[in-house]
mmCIF file of C-alpha atoms in Angstrom:
data_model
loop_
_atom_site.group_PDB
_atom_site.id
_atom_site.type_symbol
_atom_site.label_atom_id
_atom_site.label_comp_id
_atom_site.label_asym_id
_atom_site.label_seq_id
_atom_site.Cartn_x
_atom_site.Cartn_y
_atom_site.Cartn_z
ATOM 1 C CA MET X 190 -13.593 19.993 -19.425
ATOM 2 C CA THR X 191 -13.377 17.801 -22.916
ATOM 3 C CA PRO X 192 -10.002 19.475 -24.110
ATOM 4 C CA LEU X 193 -8.254 18.902 -21.119
ATOM 5 C CA LEU X 194 -9.666 15.255 -20.782
ATOM 6 C CA ASP X 195 -8.505 14.856 -24.425
ATOM 7 C CA LEU X 196 -4.919 16.483 -23.850
ATOM 8 C CA ILE X 197 -4.399 13.941 -21.130
ATOM 9 C CA VAL X 198 -5.314 11.070 -23.281
ATOM 10 C CA ASP X 199 -3.207 12.185 -26.572
ATOM 11 C CA GLU X 200 0.284 13.291 -23.950
ATOM 12 C CA VAL X 201 0.279 11.106 -20.925
ATOM 13 C CA PRO X 202 1.937 7.569 -21.999
ATOM 14 C CA SER X 203 0.150 4.507 -21.552
ATOM 15 C CA PRO X 204 1.620 1.824 -18.906
ATOM 16 C CA SER X 205 4.488 0.426 -19.628
ATOM 17 C CA GLY X 206 4.446 -3.564 -19.208
ATOM 18 C CA SER X 207 3.469 -6.616 -21.390
ATOM 19 C CA ASP X 208 0.446 -8.650 -20.876
ATOM 20 C CA ASP X 209 2.304 -11.752 -22.314
ATOM 21 C CA ALA X 210 5.272 -11.899 -19.918
ATOM 22 C CA GLY X 211 4.954 -13.291 -16.455
ATOM 23 C CA LEU X 212 2.890 -11.661 -13.859
ATOM 24 C CA GLN X 213 4.510 -8.757 -11.695
ATOM 25 C CA LEU X 214 2.512 -7.110 -9.096
ATOM 26 C CA GLN X 215 3.295 -4.917 -6.291
ATOM 27 C CA VAL X 216 1.684 -3.841 -3.094
ATOM 28 C CA PHE X 217 1.622 -0.341 -2.445
ATOM 29 C CA ASN X 218 -1.206 -0.048 0.145
ATOM 30 C CA LEU X 219 -3.477 -2.132 2.237
ATOM 31 C CA SER X 220 -7.003 -2.612 2.835
ATOM 32 C CA HIS X 221 -9.541 -4.810 5.171
ATOM 33 C CA ASP X 222 -12.860 -6.341 5.163
ATOM 34 C CA SER X 223 -14.476 -8.417 7.954
ATOM 35 C CA PHE X 224 -15.941 -11.164 5.336
ATOM 36 C CA ILE X 225 -12.447 -11.332 3.147
ATOM 37 C CA GLY X 226 -9.747 -10.235 5.522
ATOM 38 C CA LYS X 227 -6.628 -8.729 4.254
ATOM 39 C CA ILE X 228 -6.701 -7.269 0.868
ATOM 40 C CA GLY X 229 -3.773 -5.856 -0.710
ATOM 41 C CA ILE X 230 -4.096 -3.020 -3.487
ATOM 42 C CA ALA X 231 -1.386 -3.487 -6.157
ATOM 43 C CA ARG X 232 -0.383 -2.080 -9.377
ATOM 44 C CA ILE X 233 -0.022 -4.789 -12.083
ATOM 45 C CA PHE X 234 3.478 -4.100 -13.991
ATOM 46 C CA ASN X 235 3.505 -6.976 -16.354
ATOM 47 C CA GLY X 236 1.108 -10.183 -17.242
ATOM 48 C CA THR X 237 -2.136 -10.277 -16.285
ATOM 49 C CA ILE X 238 -4.188 -11.909 -13.016
ATOM 50 C CA SER X 239 -7.396 -13.792 -12.942
ATOM 51 C CA MET X 240 -9.841 -14.454 -10.080
ATOM 52 C CA GLY X 241 -8.868 -18.103 -8.519
ATOM 53 C CA GLU X 242 -5.755 -18.027 -10.033
ATOM 54 C CA ASN X 243 -2.513 -19.784 -8.354
ATOM 55 C CA VAL X 244 0.212 -17.082 -7.886
ATOM 56 C CA LEU X 245 3.341 -16.507 -5.588
ATOM 57 C CA LEU X 246 3.638 -13.870 -3.179
ATOM 58 C CA VAL X 247 7.369 -13.165 -2.710
ATOM 59 C CA LYS X 248 7.959 -11.018 0.707
ATOM 60 C CA ALA X 249 10.140 -8.048 1.331
ATOM 61 C CA ASP X 250 12.730 -10.784 3.114
ATOM 62 C CA GLY X 251 12.507 -13.355 0.079
ATOM 63 C CA GLU X 252 10.224 -15.556 1.961
ATOM 64 C CA LYS X 253 7.792 -17.227 -0.669
ATOM 65 C CA VAL X 254 4.200 -18.084 -0.047
ATOM 66 C CA LYS X 255 1.715 -19.817 -2.339
ATOM 67 C CA GLY X 256 -1.499 -19.038 -2.487
ATOM 68 C CA ARG X 257 -4.880 -18.170 -4.620
ATOM 69 C CA VAL X 258 -6.707 -14.956 -5.728
ATOM 70 C CA SER X 259 -9.900 -15.435 -3.759
ATOM 71 C CA LYS X 260 -10.978 -11.752 -4.697
ATOM 72 C CA LEU X 261 -9.870 -9.522 -7.520
ATOM 73 C CA ILE X 262 -11.354 -6.354 -7.237
ATOM 74 C CA GLY X 263 -10.967 -3.411 -10.122
ATOM 75 C CA PHE X 264 -11.383 0.250 -9.207
ATOM 76 C CA LYS X 265 -13.749 2.785 -11.529
ATOM 77 C CA GLY X 266 -13.453 6.200 -10.042
ATOM 78 C CA LEU X 267 -14.168 6.059 -6.301
ATOM 79 C CA GLU X 268 -15.918 2.511 -6.553
ATOM 80 C CA ARG X 269 -14.858 -0.882 -6.333
ATOM 81 C CA THR X 270 -16.040 -3.799 -8.169
ATOM 82 C CA GLU X 271 -15.393 -7.413 -8.795
ATOM 83 C CA ILE X 272 -13.617 -8.474 -11.834
ATOM 84 C CA ALA X 273 -12.534 -11.551 -13.558
ATOM 85 C CA GLN X 274 -9.087 -10.807 -14.788
ATOM 86 C CA ALA X 275 -7.088 -7.582 -15.100
ATOM 87 C CA GLU X 276 -3.841 -6.602 -17.094
ATOM 88 C CA ALA X 277 -0.666 -4.851 -17.217
ATOM 89 C CA GLY X 278 -0.944 -1.225 -15.972
ATOM 90 C CA ASP X 279 -4.308 -1.951 -14.047
ATOM 91 C CA ILE X 280 -4.757 -1.004 -10.138
ATOM 92 C CA VAL X 281 -5.969 -3.708 -8.477
ATOM 93 C CA ALA X 282 -7.223 -5.080 -5.123
ATOM 94 C CA ILE X 283 -6.338 -8.955 -4.322
ATOM 95 C CA ALA X 284 -7.436 -11.106 -1.162
ATOM 96 C CA GLY X 285 -6.476 -14.655 -0.545
ATOM 97 C CA PHE X 286 -3.046 -13.975 1.602
ATOM 98 C CA ASN X 287 -3.085 -13.314 5.080
ATOM 99 C CA ASP X 288 0.422 -12.062 5.357
ATOM 100 C CA ILE X 289 0.639 -9.579 2.674
ATOM 101 C CA ASP X 290 1.953 -6.241 3.206
ATOM 102 C CA VAL X 291 3.316 -3.247 1.490
ATOM 103 C CA GLY X 292 6.125 -4.008 -1.151
ATOM 104 C CA ASP X 293 5.335 -7.314 -1.613
ATOM 105 C CA SER X 294 5.300 -9.075 -4.937
ATOM 106 C CA VAL X 295 2.767 -11.134 -6.517
ATOM 107 C CA CYS X 296 4.228 -13.104 -9.312
ATOM 108 C CA ASP X 297 3.515 -16.147 -11.655
ATOM 109 C CA VAL X 298 4.241 -19.484 -10.091
ATOM 110 C CA LYS X 299 6.209 -21.037 -13.096
ATOM 111 C CA ASN X 300 8.425 -18.083 -13.784
ATOM 112 C CA PRO X 301 8.559 -15.898 -10.265
ATOM 113 C CA VAL X 302 10.255 -12.326 -10.977
ATOM 114 C CA ALA X 303 9.620 -10.537 -7.903
ATOM 115 C CA LEU X 304 10.251 -6.924 -7.974
ATOM 116 C CA ASP X 305 12.281 -4.633 -5.819
ATOM 117 C CA PRO X 306 10.665 -4.646 -2.500
ATOM 118 C CA MET X 307 9.663 -0.903 -1.117
ATOM 119 C CA HIS X 308 11.402 0.311 2.005
ATOM 120 C CA VAL X 309 8.850 1.972 4.072
ATOM 121 C CA GLU X 310 10.431 3.997 7.121
ATOM 122 C CA GLU X 311 9.176 3.358 10.639
ATOM 123 C CA PRO X 312 7.318 6.637 11.944
ATOM 124 C CA THR X 313 9.136 8.844 14.292
ATOM 125 C CA LEU X 314 7.884 10.718 17.314
ATOM 126 C CA THR X 315 9.872 12.920 19.244
ATOM 127 C CA VAL X 316 9.150 14.778 22.731
ATOM 128 C CA ILE X 317 11.320 17.336 24.540
ATOM 129 C CA PHE X 318 10.270 18.337 28.058
ATOM 130 C CA SER X 319 12.181 21.117 29.166
ATOM 131 C CA VAL X 320 11.745 24.253 31.483
ATOM 132 C CA ASN X 321 8.804 26.640 30.166
ATOM 133 C CA ASP X 322 11.252 29.723 29.448
ATOM 134 C CA SER X 323 8.753 31.403 27.253
ATOM 135 C CA PRO X 324 7.929 35.109 27.966
ATOM 136 C CA LEU X 325 4.702 34.054 29.152
ATOM 137 C CA ALA X 326 6.240 31.347 31.639
ATOM 138 C CA GLY X 327 4.440 31.058 35.208
ATOM 139 C CA GLN X 328 1.118 32.691 33.777
ATOM 140 C CA GLU X 329 -1.065 29.457 33.615
ATOM 141 C CA GLY X 330 -0.460 25.618 34.677
ATOM 142 C CA LYS X 331 0.949 24.061 37.292
ATOM 143 C CA HIS X 332 4.367 22.165 36.315
ATOM 144 C CA VAL X 333 6.358 25.445 35.057
ATOM 145 C CA THR X 334 9.792 25.105 36.943
ATOM 146 C CA SER X 335 12.444 22.634 36.356
ATOM 147 C CA ASN X 336 12.032 20.671 40.034
ATOM 148 C CA LYS X 337 8.354 19.930 38.658
ATOM 149 C CA LEU X 338 9.496 18.498 35.560
ATOM 150 C CA ARG X 339 10.044 14.927 36.938
ATOM 151 C CA ASP X 340 6.653 14.901 38.414
ATOM 152 C CA ARG X 341 5.200 15.586 35.057
#
């Protein structure tokens, strides 16, 4: 395993982004905690974020909401640990916004530069009711003919 891990460290590029630039963070998943509330799991593209920092949430529709990071959680393997600060390239979970959603950006209050919102398509379900015309039609079940479809 050691050669494989060494190869990953050598060949996989470090995250692009700068810690000195203004904060740009995009939410790509949601979680919930009964004590904290809604939690946004996000990647930091630029800048740094700290616990208790005032930030600006830019919704996908352009609405801007000021807020404070009430909880900042980092990931180490599958473990979640509370952290004080995170930087560009880190994946973190943030709490402090009731209306945070997938695709929203969290930006610096002084210089808000939102990322392009992600579009998540609505799930689709299609159901087709038709006459059972399979080779085993009529072998089992009650509603197998066209005049019984409406009852179904």
